[in-house]
Tab-separated table of C-alpha atoms and ligand atoms in Angstrom:
chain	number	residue	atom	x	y	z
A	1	UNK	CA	-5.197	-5.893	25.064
A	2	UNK	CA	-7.651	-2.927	24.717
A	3	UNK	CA	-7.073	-1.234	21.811
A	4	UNK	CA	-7.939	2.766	22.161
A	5	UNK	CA	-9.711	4.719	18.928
A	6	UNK	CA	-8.572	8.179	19.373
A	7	UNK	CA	-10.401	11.131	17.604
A	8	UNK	CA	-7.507	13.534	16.319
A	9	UNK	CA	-6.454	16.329	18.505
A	10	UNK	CA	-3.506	17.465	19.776
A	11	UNK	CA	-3.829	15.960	22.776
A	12	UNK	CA	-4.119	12.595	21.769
A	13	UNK	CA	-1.389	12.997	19.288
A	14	UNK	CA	0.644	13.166	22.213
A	15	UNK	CA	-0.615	10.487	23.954
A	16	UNK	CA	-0.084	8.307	20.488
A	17	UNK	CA	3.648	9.600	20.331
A	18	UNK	CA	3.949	8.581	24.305
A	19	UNK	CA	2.358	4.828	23.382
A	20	UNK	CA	5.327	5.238	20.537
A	21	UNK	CA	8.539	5.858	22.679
A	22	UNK	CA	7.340	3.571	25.188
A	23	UNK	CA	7.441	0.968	22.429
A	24	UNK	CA	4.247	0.389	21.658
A	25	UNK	CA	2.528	0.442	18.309
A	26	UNK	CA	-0.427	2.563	17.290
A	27	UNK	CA	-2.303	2.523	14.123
A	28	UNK	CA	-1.424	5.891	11.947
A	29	UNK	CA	-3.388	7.782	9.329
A	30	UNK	CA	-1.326	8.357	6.300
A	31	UNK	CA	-1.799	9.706	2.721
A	32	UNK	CA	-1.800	6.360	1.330
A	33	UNK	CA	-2.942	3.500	3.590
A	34	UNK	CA	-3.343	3.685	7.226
A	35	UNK	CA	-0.280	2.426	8.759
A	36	UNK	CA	0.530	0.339	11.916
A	37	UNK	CA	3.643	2.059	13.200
A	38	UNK	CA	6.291	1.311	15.936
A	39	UNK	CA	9.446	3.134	16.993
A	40	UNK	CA	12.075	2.281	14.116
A	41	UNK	CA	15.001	2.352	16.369
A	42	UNK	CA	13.980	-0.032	18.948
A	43	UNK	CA	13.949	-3.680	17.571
A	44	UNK	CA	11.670	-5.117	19.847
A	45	UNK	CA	8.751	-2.731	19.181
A	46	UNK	CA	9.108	-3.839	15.560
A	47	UNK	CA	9.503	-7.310	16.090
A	48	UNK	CA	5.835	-6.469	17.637
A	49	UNK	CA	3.905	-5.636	14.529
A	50	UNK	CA	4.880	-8.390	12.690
A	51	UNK	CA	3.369	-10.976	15.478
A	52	UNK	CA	0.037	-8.098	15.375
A	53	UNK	CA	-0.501	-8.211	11.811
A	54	UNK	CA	0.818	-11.984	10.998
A	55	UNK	CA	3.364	-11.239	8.683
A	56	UNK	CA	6.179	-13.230	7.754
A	57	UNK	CA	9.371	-12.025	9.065
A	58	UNK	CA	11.494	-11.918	5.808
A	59	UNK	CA	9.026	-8.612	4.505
A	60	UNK	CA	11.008	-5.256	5.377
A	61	UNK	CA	9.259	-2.301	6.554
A	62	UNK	CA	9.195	1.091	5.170
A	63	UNK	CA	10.447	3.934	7.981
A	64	UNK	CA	8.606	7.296	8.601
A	65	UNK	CA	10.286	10.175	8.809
A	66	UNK	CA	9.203	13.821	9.370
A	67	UNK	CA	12.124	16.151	7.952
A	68	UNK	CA	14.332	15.005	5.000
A	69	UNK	CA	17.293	15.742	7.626
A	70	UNK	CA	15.603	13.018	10.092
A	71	UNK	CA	17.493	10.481	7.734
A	72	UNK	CA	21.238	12.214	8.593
A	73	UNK	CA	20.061	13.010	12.207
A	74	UNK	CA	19.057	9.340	13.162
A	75	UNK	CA	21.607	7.496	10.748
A	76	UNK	CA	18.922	5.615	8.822
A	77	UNK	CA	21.377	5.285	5.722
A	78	UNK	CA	25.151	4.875	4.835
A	79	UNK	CA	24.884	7.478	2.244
A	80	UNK	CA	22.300	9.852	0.594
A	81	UNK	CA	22.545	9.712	-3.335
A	82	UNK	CA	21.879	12.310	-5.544
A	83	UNK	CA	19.129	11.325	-7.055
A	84	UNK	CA	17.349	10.259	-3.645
A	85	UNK	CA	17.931	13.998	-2.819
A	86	UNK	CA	16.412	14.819	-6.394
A	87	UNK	CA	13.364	12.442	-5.481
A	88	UNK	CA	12.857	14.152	-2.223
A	89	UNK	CA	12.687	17.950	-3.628
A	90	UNK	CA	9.707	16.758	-5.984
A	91	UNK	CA	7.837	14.126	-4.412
A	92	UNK	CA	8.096	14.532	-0.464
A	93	UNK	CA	6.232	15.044	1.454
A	94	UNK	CA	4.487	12.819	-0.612
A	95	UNK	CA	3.631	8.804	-1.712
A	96	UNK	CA	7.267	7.958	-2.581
A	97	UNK	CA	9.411	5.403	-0.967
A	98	UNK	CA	12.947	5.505	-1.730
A	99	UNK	CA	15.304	2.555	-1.319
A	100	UNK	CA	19.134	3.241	0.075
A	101	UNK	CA	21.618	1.324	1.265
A	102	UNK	CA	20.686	0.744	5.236
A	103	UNK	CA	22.654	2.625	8.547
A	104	UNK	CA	23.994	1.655	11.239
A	105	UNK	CA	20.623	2.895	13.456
A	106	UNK	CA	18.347	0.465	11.423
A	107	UNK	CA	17.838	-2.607	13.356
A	108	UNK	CA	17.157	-5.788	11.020
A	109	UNK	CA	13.698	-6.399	12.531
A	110	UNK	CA	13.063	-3.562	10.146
A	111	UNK	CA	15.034	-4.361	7.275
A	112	UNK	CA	13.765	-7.668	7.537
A	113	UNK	CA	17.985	-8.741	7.743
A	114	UNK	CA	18.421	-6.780	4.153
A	115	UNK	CA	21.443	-3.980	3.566
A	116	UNK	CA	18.935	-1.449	2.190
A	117	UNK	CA	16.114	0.563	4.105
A	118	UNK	CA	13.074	1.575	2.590
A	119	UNK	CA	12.540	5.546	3.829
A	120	UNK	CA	9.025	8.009	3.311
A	121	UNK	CA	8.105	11.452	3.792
A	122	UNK	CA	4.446	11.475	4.586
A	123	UNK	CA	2.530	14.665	3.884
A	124	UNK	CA	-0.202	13.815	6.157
A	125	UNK	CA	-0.772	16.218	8.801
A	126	UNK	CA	-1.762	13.823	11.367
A	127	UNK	CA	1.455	11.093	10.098
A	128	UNK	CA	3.782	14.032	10.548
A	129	UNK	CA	2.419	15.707	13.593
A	130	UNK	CA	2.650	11.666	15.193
A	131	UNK	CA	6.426	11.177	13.709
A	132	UNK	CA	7.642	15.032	15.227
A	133	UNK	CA	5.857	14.046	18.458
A	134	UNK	CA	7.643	10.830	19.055
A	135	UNK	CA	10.515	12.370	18.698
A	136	UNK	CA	11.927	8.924	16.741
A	137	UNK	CA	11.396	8.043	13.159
A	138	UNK	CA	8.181	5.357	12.623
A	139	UNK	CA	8.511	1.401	10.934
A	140	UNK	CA	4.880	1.447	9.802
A	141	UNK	CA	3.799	-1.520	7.165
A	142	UNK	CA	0.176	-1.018	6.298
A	143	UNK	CA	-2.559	-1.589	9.364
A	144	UNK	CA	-3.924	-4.970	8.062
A	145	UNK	CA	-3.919	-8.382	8.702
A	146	UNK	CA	-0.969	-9.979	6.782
A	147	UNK	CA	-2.730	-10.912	3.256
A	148	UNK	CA	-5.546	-8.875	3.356
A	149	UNK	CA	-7.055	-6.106	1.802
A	150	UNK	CA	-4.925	-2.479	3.199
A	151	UNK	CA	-6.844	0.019	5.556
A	152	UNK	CA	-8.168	2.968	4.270
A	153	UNK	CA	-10.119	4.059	7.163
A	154	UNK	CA	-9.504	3.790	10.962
A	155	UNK	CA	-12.335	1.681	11.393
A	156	UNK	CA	-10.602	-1.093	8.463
A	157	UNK	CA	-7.709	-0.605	10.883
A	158	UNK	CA	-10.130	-1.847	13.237
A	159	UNK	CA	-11.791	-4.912	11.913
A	160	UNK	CA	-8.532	-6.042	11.385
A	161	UNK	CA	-6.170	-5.303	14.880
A	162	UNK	CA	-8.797	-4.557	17.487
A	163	UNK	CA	-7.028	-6.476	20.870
A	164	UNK	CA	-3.652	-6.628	18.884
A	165	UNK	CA	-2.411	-2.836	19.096
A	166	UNK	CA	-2.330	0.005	21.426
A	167	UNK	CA	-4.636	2.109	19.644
A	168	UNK	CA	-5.437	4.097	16.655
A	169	UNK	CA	-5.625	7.761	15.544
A	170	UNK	CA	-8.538	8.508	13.319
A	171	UNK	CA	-7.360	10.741	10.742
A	172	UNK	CA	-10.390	10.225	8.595
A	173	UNK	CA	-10.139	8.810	4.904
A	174	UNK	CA	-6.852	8.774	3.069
A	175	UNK	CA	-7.052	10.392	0.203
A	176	UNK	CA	-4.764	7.921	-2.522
A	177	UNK	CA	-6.003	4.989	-0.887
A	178	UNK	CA	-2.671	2.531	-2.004
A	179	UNK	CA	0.568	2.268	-0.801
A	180	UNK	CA	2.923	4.543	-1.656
A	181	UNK	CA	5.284	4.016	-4.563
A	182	UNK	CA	8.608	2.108	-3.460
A	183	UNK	CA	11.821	2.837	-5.978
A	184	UNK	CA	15.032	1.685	-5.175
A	185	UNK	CA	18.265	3.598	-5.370
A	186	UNK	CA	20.531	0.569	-4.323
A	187	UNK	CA	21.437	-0.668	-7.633
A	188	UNK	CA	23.105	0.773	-10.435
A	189	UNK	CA	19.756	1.902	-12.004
A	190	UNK	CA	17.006	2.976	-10.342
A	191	UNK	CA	13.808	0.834	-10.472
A	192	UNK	CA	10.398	1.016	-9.610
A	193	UNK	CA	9.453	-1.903	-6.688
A	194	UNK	CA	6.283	-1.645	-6.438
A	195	UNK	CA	4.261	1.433	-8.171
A	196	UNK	CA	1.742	4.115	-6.207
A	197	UNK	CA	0.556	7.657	-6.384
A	198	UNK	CA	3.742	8.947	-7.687
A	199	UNK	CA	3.951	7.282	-11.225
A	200	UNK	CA	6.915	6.198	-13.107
A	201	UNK	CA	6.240	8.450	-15.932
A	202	UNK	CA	6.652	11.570	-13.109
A	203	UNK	CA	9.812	9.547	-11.937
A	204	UNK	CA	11.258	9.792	-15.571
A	205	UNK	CA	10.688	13.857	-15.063
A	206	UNK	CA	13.310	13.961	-12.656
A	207	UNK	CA	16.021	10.904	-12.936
A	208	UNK	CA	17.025	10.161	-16.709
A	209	UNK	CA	16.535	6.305	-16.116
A	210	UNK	CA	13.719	4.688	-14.404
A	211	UNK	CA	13.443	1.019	-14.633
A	212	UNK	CA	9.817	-1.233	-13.595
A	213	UNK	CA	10.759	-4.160	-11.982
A	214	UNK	CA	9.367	-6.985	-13.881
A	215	UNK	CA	7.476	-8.236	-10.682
A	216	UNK	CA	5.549	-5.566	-10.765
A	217	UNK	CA	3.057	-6.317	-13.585
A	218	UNK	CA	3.919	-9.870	-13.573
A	219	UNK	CA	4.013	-13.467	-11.533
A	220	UNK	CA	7.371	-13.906	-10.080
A	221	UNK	CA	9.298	-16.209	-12.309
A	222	UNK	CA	9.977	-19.450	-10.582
A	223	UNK	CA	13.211	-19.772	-8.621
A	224	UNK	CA	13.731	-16.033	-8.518
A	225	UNK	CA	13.914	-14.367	-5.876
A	226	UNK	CA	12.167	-11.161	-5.054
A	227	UNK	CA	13.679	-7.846	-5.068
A	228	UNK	CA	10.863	-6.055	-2.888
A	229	UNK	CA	9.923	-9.268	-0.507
A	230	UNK	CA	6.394	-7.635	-0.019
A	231	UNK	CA	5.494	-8.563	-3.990
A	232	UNK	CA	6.004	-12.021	-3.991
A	233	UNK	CA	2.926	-12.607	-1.870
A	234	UNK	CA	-0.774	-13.194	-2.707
A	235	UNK	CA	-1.434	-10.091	-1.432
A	236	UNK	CA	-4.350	-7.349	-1.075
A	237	UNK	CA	-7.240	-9.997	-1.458
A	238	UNK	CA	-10.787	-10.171	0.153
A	239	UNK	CA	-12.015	-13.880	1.274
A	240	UNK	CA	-13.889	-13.698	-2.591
A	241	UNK	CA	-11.908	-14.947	-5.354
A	242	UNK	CA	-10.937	-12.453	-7.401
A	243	UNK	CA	-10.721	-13.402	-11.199
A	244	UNK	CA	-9.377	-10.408	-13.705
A	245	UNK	CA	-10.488	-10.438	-17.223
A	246	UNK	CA	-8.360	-9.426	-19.926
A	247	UNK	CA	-11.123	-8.328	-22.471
A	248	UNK	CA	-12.632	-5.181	-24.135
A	249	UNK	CA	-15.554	-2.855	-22.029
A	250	UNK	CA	-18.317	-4.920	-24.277
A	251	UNK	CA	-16.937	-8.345	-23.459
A	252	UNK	CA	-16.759	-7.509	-19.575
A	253	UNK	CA	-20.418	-7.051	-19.537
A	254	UNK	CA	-21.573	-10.070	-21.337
A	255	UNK	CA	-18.547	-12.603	-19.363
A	256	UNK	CA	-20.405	-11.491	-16.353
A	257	UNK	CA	-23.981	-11.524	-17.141
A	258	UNK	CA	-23.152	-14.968	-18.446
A	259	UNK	CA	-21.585	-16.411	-15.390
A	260	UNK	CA	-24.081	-13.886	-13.421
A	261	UNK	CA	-25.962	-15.356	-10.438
A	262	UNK	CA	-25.934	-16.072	-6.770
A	263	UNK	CA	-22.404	-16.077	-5.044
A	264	UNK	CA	-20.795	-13.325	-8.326
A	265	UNK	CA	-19.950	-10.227	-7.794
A	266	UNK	CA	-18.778	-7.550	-10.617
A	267	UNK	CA	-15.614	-4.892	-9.263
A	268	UNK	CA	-16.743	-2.773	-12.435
A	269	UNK	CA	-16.776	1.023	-13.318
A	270	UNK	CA	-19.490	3.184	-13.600
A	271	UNK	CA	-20.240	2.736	-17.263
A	272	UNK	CA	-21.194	-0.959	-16.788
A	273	UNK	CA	-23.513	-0.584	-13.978
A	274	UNK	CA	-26.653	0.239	-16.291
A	275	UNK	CA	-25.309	-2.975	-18.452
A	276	UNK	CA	-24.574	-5.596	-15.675
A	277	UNK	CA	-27.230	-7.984	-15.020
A	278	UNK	CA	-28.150	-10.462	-12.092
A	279	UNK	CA	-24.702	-9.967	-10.096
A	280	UNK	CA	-24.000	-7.710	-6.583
A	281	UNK	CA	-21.926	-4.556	-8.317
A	282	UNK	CA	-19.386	-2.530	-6.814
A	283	UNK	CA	-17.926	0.582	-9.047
A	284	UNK	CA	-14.474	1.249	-8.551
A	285	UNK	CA	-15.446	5.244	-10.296
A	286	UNK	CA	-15.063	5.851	-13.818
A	287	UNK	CA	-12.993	4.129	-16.548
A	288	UNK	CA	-9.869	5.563	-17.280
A	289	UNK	CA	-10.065	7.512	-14.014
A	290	UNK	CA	-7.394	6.140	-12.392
A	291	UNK	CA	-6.611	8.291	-8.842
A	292	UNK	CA	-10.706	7.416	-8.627
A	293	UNK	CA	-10.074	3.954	-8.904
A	294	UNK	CA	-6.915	3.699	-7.037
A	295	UNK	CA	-8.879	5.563	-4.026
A	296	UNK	CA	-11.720	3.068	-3.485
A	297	UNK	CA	-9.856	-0.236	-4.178
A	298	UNK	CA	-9.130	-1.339	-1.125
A	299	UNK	CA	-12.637	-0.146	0.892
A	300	UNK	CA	-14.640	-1.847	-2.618
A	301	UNK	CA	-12.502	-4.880	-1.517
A	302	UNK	CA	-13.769	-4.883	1.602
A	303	UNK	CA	-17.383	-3.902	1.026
A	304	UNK	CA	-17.418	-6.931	-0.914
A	305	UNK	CA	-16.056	-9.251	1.480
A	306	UNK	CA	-18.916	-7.342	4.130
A	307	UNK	CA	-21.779	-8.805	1.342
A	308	UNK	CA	-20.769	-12.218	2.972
A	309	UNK	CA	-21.904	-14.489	0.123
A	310	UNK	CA	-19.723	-13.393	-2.886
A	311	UNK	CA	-18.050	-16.600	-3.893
A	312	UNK	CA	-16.669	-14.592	-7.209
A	313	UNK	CA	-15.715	-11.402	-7.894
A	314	UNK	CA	-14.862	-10.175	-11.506
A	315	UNK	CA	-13.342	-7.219	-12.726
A	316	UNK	CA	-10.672	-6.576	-15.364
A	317	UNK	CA	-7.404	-5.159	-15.617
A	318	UNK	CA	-7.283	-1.948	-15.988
A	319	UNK	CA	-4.101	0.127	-18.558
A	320	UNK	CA	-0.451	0.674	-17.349
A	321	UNK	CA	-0.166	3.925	-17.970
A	322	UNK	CA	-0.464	6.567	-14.910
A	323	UNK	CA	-1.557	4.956	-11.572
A	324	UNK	CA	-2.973	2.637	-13.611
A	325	UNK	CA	0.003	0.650	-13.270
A	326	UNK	CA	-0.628	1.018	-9.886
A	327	UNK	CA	-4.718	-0.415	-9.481
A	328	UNK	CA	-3.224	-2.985	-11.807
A	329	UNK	CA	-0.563	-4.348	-9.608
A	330	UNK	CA	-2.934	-4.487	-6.479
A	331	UNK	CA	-5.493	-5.942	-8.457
A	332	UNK	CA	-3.754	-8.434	-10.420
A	333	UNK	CA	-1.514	-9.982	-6.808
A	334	UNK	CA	-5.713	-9.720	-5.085
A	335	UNK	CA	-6.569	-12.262	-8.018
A	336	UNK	CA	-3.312	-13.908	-7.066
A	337	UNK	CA	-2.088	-13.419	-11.145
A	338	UNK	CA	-5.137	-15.727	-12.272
A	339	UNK	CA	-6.722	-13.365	-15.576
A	340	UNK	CA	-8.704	-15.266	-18.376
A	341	UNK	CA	-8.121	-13.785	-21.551
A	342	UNK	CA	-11.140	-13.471	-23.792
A	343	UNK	CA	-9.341	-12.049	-26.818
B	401	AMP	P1	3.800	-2.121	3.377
B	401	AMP	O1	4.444	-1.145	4.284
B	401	AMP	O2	2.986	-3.158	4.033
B	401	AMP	O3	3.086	-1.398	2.311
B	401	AMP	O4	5.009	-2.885	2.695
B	401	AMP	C1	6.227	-2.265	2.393
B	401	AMP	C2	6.704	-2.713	1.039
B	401	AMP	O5	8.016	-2.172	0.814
B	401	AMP	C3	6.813	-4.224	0.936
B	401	AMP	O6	6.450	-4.621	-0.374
B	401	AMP	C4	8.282	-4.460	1.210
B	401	AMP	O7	8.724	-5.681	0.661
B	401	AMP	C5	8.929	-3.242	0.564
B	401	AMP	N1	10.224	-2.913	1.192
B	401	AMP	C6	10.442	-2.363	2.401
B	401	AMP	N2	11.760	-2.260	2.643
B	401	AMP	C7	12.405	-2.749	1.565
B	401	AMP	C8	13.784	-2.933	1.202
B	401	AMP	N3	14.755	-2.575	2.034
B	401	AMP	N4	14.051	-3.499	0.010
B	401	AMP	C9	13.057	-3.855	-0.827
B	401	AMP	N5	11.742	-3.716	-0.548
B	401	AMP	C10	11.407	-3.169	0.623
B	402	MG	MG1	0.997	-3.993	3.293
């Protein structure tokens, strides 16, 4: 298959949307990753991206909408709660995913054979312009290969699905640069999934309760099973190993120039660089700046896999608080949970 890169305009917008309701799939610049999207109510377009990016079957996928009445209008839920409607009024169009229990228009490619269905608002121009055009609401997983680390440009998209998909829309850079944050609504409490731009203290601004599911800053405990499917895998990682260190700013530095040398890499901030001796660098921005950090994950991933000889890659994990939480829990499933603790 020849896959098509198509600048953005308004003409090939339409001839994306057309690719879409014929039931083909098209990679899709969003706010957060790019995305590799397929019409949500036809099964067998869906079933398609998970044979394009390799991704096991049992890993739901999160549906695009365009209007916060697209989720009445196409029957994507059994209900709308009133907190989901809360949710909406403050964070879409926007980086939030919200969790409900699934309608009868969902197919189970999508849901993966779940009850719930994972719905976004995208505030993209491009994303929304795409959705409004096809006419249908869009199953769109991030544009990667299953496993590896998630597109933030269209060339990423790319690398990875070039001969695999119909095309993709270049929409430029997205500007979060991780997914967005998923928070279920299906359970008595409402709980964080996985965390993203939208953070779970600006969640507690607007619902009372806001549980973290404890998957998301930890190792699945064994013989549990996982509430968001997507978490339990070794996820996000370049072909380097990634090891986190748990350490202060001054131990960082002298761990790596230590085990410096051929084949190491440091994923640092730009405070170390002056410090770091003997090892390829890669600044993820400044320390404590978290959107920075969050925004060039994935492509620092990647530029380190494009070195070609990093064996090792260091870096350390980061706070909790803000999207913190969020750099952490990419960082820490990339370095698939292994973190030496130097304190
Ligand atoms: P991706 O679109 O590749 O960023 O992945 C979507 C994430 O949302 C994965 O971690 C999925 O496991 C999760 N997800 C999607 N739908 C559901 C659902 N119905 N219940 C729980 N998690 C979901
Ligand atoms: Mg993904």
């Amino acid at each position: 298959m020849k896959t098509e890169l198509l600048k953005s305009t308004p003409e090939n917008i339409k001839k994306a949307a057309k690719i879409l309701k014929n039931g083909g799939l098209v990679g899709i610049p969003t706010e957060t990753v790019y995305g590799l999207a397929a019409n949500a109510l036809d099964g067998k377009a869906v079933a398609k991206i998970f044979e394009a990016k390799g991704r096991p079957a049992d890993n739901p996928l999160i549906v695009h909408i365009a209007d916060f009445g697209d989720i009445e209008k196409f029957n994507l839920v059994s209900e709308v709660p009133e907190a989901a409607k809360a949710l909406a009024k403050h964070f879409w169009p926007g980086p939030l995913t919200i969790i409900m229990k699934k309608g009868e228009a969902v197919p189970g490619e999508v849901s993966a054979g779940l009850g719930t269905v994972a719905i976004r608002f995208p505030c993209h121009p491009d994303a929304r312009r795409i959705i409004e055009a096809a006419s249908v609401p869009l199953a769109a997983p991030s544009a990667n290969l299953s496993g590896s680390p998630s597109p933030t440009t269209a060339q990423h998209v790319m690398n990875d699905l070039d001969g695999r998909i119909d095309a993709v829309l270049d929409g430029g850079e997205c500007s979060v640069g991780l997914e967005s944050t998923v928070i279920t609504l299906a359970d008595t409490v409402p709980r964080v999934l996985r965390p993203g731009g939208v953070t779970v203290e600006q969640l507690r601004e607007v619902l009372d309760t806001v549980e973290v599911d404890e998957a998301v800053l930890n190792r699945l405990a064994e013989g549990k099973t996982a509430a968001s499917p997507g978490m339990k895998y070794k996820h996000y990682a370049p072909r380097a190993n990634v090891v986190l260190l748990k350490c202060t700013d001054s131990e960082y530095i002298d761990y790596v120039n230590d085990h410096g040398g051929v084949g190491v890499a440091a994923l640092c901030c730009d405070e170390d660089l002056p410090r770091l001796k003997n090892v390829k660098t890669v600044s993820l921005g400044k320390r404590g700046d978290y959107e920075a950090q969050a925004h060039s994950l994935f492509e620092s991933l990647r530029r380190i896999d494009g070195y070609g000889d990093v064996i090792t890659v260091y870096s350390r994990l980061p706070g909790t608080d803000g999207v913190g939480m969020a750099v952490y829990n990419r960082l820490i499933r990339a370095a698939g949970f292994e973190v030496i603790d130097l304190g």
